[in-house]
CSV table of C-alpha atoms and ligand atoms in Angstrom, one decimal:
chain,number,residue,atom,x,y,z
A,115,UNK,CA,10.7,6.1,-72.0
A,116,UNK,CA,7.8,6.2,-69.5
A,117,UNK,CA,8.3,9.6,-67.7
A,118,UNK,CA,8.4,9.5,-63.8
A,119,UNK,CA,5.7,10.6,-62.1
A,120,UNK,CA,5.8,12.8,-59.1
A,121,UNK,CA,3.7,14.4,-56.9
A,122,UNK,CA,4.1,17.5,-56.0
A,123,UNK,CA,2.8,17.9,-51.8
A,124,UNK,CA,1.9,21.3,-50.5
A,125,UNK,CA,-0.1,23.8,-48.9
A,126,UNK,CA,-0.9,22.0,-45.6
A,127,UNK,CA,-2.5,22.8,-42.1
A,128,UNK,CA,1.0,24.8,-40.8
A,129,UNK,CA,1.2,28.5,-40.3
A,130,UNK,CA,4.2,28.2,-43.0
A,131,UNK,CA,1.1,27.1,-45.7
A,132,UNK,CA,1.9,30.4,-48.0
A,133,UNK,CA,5.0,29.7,-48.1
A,134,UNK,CA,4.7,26.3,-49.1
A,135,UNK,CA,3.1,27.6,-51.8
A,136,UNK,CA,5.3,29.8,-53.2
A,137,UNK,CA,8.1,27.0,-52.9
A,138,UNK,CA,5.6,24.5,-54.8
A,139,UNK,CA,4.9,27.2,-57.5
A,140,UNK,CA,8.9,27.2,-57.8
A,141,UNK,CA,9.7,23.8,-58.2
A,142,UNK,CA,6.5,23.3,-60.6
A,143,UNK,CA,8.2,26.2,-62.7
A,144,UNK,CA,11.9,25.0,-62.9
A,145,UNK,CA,11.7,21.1,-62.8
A,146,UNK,CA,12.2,19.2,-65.9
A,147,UNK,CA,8.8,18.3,-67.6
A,148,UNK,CA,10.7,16.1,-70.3
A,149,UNK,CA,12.2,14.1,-67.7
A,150,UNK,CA,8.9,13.9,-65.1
A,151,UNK,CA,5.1,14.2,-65.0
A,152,UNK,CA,3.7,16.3,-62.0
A,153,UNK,CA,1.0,16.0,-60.5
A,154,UNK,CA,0.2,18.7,-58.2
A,155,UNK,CA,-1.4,17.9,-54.6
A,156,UNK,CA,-2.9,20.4,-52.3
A,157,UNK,CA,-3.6,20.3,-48.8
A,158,UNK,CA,-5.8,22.7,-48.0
A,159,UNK,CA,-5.4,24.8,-44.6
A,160,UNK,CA,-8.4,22.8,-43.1
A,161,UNK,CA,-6.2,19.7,-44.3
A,162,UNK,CA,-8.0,18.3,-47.4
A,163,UNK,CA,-6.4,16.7,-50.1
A,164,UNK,CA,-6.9,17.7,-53.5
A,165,UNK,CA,-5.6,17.3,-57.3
A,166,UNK,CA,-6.5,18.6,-60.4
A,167,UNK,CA,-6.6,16.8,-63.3
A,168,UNK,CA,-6.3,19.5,-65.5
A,169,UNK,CA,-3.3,20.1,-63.7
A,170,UNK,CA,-1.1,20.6,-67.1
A,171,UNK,CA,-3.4,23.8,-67.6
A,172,UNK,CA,-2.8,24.9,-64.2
A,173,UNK,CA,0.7,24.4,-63.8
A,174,UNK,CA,1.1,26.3,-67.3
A,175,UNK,CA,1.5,30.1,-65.7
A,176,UNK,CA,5.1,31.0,-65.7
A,177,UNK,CA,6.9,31.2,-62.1
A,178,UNK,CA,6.5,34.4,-60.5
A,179,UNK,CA,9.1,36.8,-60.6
A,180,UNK,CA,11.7,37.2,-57.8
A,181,UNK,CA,10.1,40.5,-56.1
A,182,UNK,CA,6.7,39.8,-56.9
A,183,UNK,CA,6.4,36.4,-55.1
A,184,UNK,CA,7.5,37.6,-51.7
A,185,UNK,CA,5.3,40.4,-52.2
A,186,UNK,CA,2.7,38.2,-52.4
A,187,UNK,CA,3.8,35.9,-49.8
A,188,UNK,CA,0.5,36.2,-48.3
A,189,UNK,CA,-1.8,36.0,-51.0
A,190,UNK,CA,-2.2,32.0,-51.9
A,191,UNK,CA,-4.4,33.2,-55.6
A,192,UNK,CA,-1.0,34.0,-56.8
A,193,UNK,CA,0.0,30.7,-57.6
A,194,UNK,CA,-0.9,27.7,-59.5
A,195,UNK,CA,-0.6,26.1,-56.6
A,196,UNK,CA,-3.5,27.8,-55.2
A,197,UNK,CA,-5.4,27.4,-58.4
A,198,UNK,CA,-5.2,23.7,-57.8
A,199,UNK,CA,-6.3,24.4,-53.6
A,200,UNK,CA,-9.0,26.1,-54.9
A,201,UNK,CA,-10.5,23.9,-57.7
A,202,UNK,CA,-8.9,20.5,-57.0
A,203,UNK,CA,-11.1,17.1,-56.5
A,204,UNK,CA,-10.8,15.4,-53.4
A,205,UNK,CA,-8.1,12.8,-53.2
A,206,UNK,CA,-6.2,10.7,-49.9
A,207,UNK,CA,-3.5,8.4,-49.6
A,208,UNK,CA,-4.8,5.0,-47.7
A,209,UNK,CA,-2.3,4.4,-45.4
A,210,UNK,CA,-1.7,1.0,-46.8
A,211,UNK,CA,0.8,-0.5,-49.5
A,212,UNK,CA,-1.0,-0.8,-52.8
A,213,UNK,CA,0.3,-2.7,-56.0
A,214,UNK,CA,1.2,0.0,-58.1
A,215,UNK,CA,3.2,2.0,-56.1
A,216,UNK,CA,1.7,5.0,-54.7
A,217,UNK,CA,-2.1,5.4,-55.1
A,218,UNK,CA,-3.8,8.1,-54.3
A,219,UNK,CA,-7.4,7.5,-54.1
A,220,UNK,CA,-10.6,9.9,-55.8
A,221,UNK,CA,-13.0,10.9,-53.1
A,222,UNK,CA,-15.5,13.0,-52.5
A,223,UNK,CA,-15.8,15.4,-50.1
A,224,UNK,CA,-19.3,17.1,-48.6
A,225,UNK,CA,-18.8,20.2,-47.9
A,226,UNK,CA,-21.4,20.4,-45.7
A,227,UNK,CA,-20.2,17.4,-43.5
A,228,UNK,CA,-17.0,17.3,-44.7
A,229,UNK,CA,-17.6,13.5,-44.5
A,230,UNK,CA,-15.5,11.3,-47.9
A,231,UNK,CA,-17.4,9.6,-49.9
A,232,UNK,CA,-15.7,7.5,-52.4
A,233,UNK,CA,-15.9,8.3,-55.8
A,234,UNK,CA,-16.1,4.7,-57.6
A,235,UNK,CA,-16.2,5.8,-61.1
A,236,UNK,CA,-12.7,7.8,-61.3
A,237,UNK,CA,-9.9,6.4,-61.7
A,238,UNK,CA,-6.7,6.3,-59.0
A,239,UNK,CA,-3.7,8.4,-59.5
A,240,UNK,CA,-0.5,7.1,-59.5
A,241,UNK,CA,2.4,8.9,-58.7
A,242,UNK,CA,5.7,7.2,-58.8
A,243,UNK,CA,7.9,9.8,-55.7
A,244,UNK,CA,6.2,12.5,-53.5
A,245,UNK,CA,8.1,15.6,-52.8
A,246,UNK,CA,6.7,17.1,-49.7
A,247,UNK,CA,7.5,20.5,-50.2
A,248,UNK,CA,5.5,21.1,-47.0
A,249,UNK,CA,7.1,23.2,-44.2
A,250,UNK,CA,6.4,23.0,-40.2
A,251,UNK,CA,3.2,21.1,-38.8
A,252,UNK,CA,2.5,18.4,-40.6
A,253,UNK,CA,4.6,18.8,-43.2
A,254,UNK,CA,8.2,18.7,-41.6
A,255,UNK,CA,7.5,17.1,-38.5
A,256,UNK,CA,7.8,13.3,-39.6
A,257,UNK,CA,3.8,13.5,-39.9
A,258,UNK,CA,3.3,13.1,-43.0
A,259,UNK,CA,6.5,10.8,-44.0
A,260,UNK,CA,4.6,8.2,-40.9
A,261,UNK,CA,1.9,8.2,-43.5
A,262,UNK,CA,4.3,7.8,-46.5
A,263,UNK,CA,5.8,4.8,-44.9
A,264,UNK,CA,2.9,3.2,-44.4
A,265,UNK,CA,1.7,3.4,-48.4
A,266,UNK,CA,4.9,2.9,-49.4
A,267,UNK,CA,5.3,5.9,-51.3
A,268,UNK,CA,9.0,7.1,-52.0
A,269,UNK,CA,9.5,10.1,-50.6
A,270,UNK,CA,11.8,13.1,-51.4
A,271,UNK,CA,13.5,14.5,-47.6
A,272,UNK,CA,13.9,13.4,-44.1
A,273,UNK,CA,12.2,10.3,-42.6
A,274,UNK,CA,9.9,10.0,-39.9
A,275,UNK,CA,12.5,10.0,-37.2
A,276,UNK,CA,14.5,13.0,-38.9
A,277,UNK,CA,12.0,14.7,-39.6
A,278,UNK,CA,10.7,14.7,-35.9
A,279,UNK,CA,14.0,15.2,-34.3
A,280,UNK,CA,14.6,18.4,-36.4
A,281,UNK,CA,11.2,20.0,-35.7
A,282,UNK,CA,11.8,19.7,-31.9
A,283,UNK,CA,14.3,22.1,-30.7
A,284,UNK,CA,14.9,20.5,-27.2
A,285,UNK,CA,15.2,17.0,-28.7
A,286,UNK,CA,17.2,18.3,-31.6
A,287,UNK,CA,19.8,19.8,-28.9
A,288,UNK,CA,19.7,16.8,-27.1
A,289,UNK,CA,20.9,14.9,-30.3
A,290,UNK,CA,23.2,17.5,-31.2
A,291,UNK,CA,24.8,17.8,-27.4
A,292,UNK,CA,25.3,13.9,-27.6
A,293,UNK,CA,27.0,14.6,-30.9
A,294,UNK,CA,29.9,16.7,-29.2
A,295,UNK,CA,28.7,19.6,-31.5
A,296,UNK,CA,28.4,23.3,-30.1
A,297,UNK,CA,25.0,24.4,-28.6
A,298,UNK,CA,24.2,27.9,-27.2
A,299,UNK,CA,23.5,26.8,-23.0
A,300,UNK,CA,19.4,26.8,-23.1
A,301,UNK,CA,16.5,25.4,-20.8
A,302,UNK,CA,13.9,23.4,-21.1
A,303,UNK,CA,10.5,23.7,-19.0
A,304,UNK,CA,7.2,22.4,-19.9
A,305,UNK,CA,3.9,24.7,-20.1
A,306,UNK,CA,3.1,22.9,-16.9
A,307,UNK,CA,5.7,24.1,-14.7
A,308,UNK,CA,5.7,27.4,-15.8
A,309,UNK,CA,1.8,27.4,-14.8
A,310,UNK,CA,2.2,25.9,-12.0
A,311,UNK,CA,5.5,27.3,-10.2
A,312,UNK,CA,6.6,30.4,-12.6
A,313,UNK,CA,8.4,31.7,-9.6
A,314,UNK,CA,10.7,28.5,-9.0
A,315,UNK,CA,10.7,28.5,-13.2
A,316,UNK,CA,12.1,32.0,-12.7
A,317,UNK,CA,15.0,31.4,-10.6
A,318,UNK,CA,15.4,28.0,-12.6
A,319,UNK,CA,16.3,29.7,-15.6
A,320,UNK,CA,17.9,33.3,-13.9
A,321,UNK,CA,20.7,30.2,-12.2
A,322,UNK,CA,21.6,28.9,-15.7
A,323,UNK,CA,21.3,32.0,-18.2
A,324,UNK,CA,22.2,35.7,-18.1
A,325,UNK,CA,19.7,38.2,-20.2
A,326,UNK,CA,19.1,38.4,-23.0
A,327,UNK,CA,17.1,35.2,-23.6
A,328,UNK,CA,15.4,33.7,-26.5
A,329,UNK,CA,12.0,31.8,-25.7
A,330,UNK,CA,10.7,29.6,-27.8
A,331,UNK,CA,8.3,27.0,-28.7
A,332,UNK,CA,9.8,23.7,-29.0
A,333,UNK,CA,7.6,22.9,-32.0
A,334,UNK,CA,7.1,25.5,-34.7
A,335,UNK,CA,8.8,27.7,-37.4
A,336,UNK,CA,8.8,30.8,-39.2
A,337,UNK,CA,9.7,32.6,-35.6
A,338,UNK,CA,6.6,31.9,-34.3
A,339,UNK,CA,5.9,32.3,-30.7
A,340,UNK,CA,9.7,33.5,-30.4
A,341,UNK,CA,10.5,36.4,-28.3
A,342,UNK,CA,14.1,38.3,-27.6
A,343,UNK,CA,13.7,38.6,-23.5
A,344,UNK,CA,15.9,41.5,-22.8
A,345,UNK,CA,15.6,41.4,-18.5
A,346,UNK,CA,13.1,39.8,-16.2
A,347,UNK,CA,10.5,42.1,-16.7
A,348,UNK,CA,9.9,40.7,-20.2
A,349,UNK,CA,10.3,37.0,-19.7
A,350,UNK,CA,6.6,36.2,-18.2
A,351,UNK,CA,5.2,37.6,-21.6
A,352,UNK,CA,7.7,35.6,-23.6
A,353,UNK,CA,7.0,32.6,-21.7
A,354,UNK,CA,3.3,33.2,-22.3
A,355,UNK,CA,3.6,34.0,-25.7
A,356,UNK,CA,6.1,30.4,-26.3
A,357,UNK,CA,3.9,28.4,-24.5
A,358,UNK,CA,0.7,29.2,-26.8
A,359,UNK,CA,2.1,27.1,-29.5
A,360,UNK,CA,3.5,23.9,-27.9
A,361,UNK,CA,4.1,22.0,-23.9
A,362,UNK,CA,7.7,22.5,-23.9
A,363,UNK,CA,9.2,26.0,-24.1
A,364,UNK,CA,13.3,26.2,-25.0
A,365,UNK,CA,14.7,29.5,-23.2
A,366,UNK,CA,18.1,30.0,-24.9
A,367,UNK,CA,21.4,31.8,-23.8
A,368,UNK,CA,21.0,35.1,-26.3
A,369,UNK,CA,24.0,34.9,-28.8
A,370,UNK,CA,26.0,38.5,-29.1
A,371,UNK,CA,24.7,39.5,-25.5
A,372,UNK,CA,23.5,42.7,-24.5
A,373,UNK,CA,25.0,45.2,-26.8
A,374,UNK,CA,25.4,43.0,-30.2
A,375,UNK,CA,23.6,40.9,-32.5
A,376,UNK,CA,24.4,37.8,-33.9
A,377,UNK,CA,25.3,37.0,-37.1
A,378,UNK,CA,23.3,34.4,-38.8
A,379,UNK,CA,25.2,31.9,-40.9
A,380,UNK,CA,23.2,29.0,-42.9
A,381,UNK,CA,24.4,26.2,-45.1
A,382,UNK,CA,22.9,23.1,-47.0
A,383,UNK,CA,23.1,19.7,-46.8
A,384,UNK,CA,22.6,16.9,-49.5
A,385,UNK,CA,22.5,13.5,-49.7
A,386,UNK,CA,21.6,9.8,-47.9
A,387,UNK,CA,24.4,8.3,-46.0
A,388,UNK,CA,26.8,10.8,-47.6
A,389,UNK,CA,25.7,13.8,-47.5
A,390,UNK,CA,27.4,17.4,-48.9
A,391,UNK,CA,27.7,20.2,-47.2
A,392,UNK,CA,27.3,23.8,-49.8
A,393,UNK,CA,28.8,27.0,-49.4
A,394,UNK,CA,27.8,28.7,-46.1
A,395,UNK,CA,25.8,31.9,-46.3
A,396,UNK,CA,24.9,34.7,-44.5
A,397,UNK,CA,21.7,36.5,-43.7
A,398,UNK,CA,21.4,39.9,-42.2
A,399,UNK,CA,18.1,40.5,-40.7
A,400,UNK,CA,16.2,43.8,-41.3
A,401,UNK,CA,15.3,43.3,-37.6
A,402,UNK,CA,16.6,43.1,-33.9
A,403,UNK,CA,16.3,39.0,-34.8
A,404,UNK,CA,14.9,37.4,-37.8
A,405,UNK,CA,11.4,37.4,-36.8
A,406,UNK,CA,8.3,36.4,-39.3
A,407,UNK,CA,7.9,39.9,-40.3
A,408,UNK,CA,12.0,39.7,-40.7
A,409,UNK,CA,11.5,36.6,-42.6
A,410,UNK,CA,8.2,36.8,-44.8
A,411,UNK,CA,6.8,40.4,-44.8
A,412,UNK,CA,9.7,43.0,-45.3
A,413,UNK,CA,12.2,43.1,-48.0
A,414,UNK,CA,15.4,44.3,-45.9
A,415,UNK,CA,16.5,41.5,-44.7
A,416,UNK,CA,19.7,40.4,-46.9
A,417,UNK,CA,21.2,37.4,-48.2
A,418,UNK,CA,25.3,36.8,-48.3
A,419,UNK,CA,26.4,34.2,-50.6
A,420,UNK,CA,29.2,33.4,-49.8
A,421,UNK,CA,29.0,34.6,-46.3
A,422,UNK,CA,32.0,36.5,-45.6
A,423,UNK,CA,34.2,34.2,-43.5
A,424,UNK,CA,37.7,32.9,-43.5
A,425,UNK,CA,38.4,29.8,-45.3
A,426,UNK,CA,38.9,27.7,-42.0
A,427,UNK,CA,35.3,29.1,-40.9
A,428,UNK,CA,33.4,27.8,-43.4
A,429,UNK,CA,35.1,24.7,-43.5
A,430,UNK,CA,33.9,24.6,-39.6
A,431,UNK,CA,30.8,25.6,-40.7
A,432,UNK,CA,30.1,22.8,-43.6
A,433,UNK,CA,32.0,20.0,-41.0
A,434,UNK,CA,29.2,21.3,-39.0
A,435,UNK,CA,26.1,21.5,-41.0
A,436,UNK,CA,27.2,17.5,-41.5
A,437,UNK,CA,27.4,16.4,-38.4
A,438,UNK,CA,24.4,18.1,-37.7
A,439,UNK,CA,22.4,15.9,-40.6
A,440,UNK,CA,23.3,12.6,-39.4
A,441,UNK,CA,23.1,14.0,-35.5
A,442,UNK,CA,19.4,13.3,-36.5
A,443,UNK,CA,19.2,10.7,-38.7
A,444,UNK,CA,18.6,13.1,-41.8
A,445,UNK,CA,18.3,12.2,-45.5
A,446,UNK,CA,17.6,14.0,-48.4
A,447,UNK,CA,17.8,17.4,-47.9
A,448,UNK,CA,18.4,20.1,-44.5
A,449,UNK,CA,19.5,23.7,-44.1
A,450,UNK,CA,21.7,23.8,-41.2
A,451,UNK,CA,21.5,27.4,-39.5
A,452,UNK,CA,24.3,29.2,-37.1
A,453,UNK,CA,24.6,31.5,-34.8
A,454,UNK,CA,28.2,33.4,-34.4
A,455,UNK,CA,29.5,35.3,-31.4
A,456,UNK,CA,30.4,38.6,-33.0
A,457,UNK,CA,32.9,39.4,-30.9
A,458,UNK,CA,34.5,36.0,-30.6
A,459,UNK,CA,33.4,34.5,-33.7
A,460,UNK,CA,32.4,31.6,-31.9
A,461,UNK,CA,29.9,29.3,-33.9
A,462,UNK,CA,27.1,27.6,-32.7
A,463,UNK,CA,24.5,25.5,-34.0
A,464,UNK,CA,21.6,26.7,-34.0
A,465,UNK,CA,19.1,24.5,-35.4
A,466,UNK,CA,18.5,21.9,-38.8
A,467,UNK,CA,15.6,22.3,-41.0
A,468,UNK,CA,14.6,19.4,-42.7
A,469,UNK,CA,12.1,21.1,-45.4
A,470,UNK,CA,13.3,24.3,-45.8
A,471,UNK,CA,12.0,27.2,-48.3
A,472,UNK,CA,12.2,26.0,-51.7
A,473,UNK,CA,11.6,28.6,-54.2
A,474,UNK,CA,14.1,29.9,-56.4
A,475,UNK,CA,15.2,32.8,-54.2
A,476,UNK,CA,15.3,31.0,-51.0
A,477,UNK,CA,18.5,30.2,-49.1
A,478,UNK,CA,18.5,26.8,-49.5
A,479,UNK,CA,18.6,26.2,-53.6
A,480,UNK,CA,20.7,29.6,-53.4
A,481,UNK,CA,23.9,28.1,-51.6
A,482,UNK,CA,23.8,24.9,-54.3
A,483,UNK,CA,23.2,27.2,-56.9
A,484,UNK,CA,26.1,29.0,-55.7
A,485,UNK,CA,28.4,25.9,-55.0
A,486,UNK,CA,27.8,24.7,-58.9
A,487,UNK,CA,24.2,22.8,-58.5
A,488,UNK,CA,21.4,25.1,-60.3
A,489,UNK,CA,18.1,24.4,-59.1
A,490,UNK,CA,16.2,21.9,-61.6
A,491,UNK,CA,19.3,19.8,-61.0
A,492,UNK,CA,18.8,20.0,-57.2
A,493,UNK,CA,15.4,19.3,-57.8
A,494,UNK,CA,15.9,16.1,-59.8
A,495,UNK,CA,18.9,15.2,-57.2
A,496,UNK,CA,16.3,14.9,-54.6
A,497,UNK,CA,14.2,12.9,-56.5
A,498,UNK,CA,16.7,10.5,-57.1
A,499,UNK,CA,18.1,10.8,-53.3
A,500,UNK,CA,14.2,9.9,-52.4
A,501,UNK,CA,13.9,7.2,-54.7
A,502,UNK,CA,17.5,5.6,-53.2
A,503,UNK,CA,16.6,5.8,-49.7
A,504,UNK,CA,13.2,4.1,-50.3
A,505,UNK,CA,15.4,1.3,-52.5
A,506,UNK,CA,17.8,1.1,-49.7
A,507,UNK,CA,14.9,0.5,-47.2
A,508,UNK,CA,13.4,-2.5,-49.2
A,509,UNK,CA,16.3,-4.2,-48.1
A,510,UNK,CA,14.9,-4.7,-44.9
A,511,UNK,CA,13.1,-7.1,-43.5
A,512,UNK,CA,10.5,-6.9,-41.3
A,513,UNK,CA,9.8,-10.4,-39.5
A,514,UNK,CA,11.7,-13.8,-39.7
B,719,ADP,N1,20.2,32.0,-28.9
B,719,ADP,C1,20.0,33.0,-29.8
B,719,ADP,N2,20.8,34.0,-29.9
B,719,ADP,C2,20.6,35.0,-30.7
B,719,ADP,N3,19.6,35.0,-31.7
B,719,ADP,C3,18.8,34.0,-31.7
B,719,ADP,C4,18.9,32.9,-30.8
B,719,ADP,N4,17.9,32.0,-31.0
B,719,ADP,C5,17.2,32.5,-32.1
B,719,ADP,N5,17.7,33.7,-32.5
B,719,ADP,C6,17.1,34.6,-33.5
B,719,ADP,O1,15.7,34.2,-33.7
B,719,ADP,C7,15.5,33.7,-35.0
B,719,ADP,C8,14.6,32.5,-35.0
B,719,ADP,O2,15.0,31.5,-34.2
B,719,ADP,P1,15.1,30.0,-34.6
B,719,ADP,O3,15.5,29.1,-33.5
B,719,ADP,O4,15.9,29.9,-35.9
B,719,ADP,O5,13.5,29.6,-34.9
B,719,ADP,P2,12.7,29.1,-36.2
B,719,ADP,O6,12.7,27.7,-36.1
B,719,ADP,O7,11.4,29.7,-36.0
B,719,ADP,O8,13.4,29.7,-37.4
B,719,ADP,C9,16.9,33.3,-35.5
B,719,ADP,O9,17.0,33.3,-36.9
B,719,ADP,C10,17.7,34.4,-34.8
B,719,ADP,O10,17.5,35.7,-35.5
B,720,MG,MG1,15.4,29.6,-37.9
């Protein structure tokens, strides 16, 4: 039987490229090489495409050990999928359909001009699915799928639309509020406003929200551009910092208050128009929040699987994490985090993230592992959950 070919997306122009790394280097270690061929692509940070033919060579290294790839969360030569960033041949998708499924076509890049030149005498690559295993801007944001679509590559994950949706916090809370599901009380402004009037932004957000706050980028990841605004002394810096990264800052009603934290409670989703919800678990960060130092950098921070709740909780929680995932128009794949009152042990939604980290060890392939699904299964789940929705979609038509 003619093996499957899929291509493997990562790297990318996000702040979260590392770390897409890592998660590539995972799922070219674990998925089934007797079932599928994989053909690594790499976007580089300056967002290049490239493959490497020789990719079977470079794929070869065993995954890295648990502790020894978040140590190296920050050093891209320690996977193959830097290997292939770093000695890859030019490659893009043209953004129209071709005849044999997806095409990706050999060019050339000059590294002086960086202009492509086409590379007549190589052949095109085929791949038969792409798995984006691409996190944040450009990669999770519906970006990329928009370009998907138009090749008519299957694609592994959330759709343009989800996609979108779940990287914007204020439109995510939006879709969730509409959704009758529980949101922490929050704020909008745009960069604008806070430029022009931060007085009247002031008293705009002191009316609707008691300290402390969490400001926030509307666009991002990772905790980037988040800060934990404890009074009003702190909150011009935090919306400073927030409104570096995109127009719209989210300022959010801090969960646990002044004297508590909150607990964090995450659970994944899979599947098209039925999706399952896993386990819930729990993360306890090694800092005041789970920050990008929290998240990437230091090894404190601890993960509960199961998270220690009562049976009617996490039932709440996976109902949750469901509604969530269709509150968005997800497929494929989403981690669906929480935020619980300590005191109350109210649960909020926090947010939905439609590519989330992929290695071995992260959350996401964790709570299926731990609910009965190990993780090449998952992997060739989402393959075949890619390769339905783009099925599904051929049903459509698009004039008269
Ligand atoms: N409203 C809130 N109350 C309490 N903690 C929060 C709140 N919002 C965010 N946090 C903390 O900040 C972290 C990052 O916020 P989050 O909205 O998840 O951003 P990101 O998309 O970057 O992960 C959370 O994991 C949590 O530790
Ligand atoms: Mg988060």
């Amino acid at each position: 039987m003619k093996k499957l070919r899929v291509g493997i997306l990562f790297g990318g122009r996000s702040g979260e490229h590392e770390v897409s790394l890592l998660s590539a280097a995972s799922v070219f270690g674990a998925i089934d090489k007797n079932k599928y061929e994989v053909v690594p692509i790499g976007i580089t940070k300056e967002g290049h495409w490239v493959t490497a033919s020789d990719a079977e060579r470079l794929l070869a290294g065993e995954g890295l050990p648990a502790a020894q790839a978040r140590r190296r969360a920050g050093d891209p030569e320690a996977t193959p999928a830097a290997a292939v960033l770093a000695k890859g041949e030019a490659v893009i998708v043209p953004p129209e359909p071709q005849a044999h499924g997806g095409t990706l076509s050999p060019f050339e890049t000059n590294p002086a001009s960086h202009a492509l030149t086409r590379r007549t005498a190589d052949r095109a690559v085929n791949v038969d699915i792409i798995f984006p295993v691409l996190h944040g801007t450009f990669g999770e944001d519906g970006t990329i799928q928009g370009l998907l679509e138009l090749a008519d590559i299957p694609y592994v994950g959330a759709g343009v639309l989800g996609s979108a949706a779940g990287m914007d916090k204020d439109i995510m809370k939006a879709l969730f509020r509409a959704a009758g599901l529980p949101i922490v009380k929050h704020v909008t402004i745009l960069r604008s406003d806070w430029a022009a009037q931060p007085k009247q932004v002031r008293r705009r957000i002191e009316r609707q929200l008691k300290y402390p706050l969490f400001v926030k980028p509307a666009n991002l990841g990772s905790s980037v551009g988040i800060s934990k605004v404890h009074d009003r002394n702190q909150l011009a810096s935090g919306m400073e910092e927030a409104a570096k990264f995109d127009r719209k800052i989210v300022i959010e009603q801090g969960v646990g208050g002044r004297k508590q934290k909150a607990r964090e409670l995450e659970c994944s989703v899979l599947g098209n128009d039925h999706p399952r919800a896993s386990l819930p678990g729990e993360i306890v960060p090694s800092k005041e929040f789970y920050d990008y130092e929290a998240k990437y950098l230091d090894e404190g921070s601890e993960l509960i699987i199961p998270a220690k709740l009562t049976r009617r909780e996490s039932q709440t929680v996976q109902q949750l994490a469901i509604r969530a995932f269709q509150a968005v128009d997800c497929t494929g794949l989403a981690r669906v985090d929480f935020l619980m009152e300590p005191k109350t042990r109210k649960i909020y939604l926090n947010e939905i993230n439609t590519m989330p980290g992929f290695t071995a060890i992260s959350m996401y392939p964790k709570l299926w592992a731990a609910s009965g699904l190990p993780y090449s299964q998952l992997i060739e789940r989402l393959i075949e959950l890619g390769l339905e929705r783009h099925q599904e979609k051929k049903k459509n038509q698009y004039s008269r």
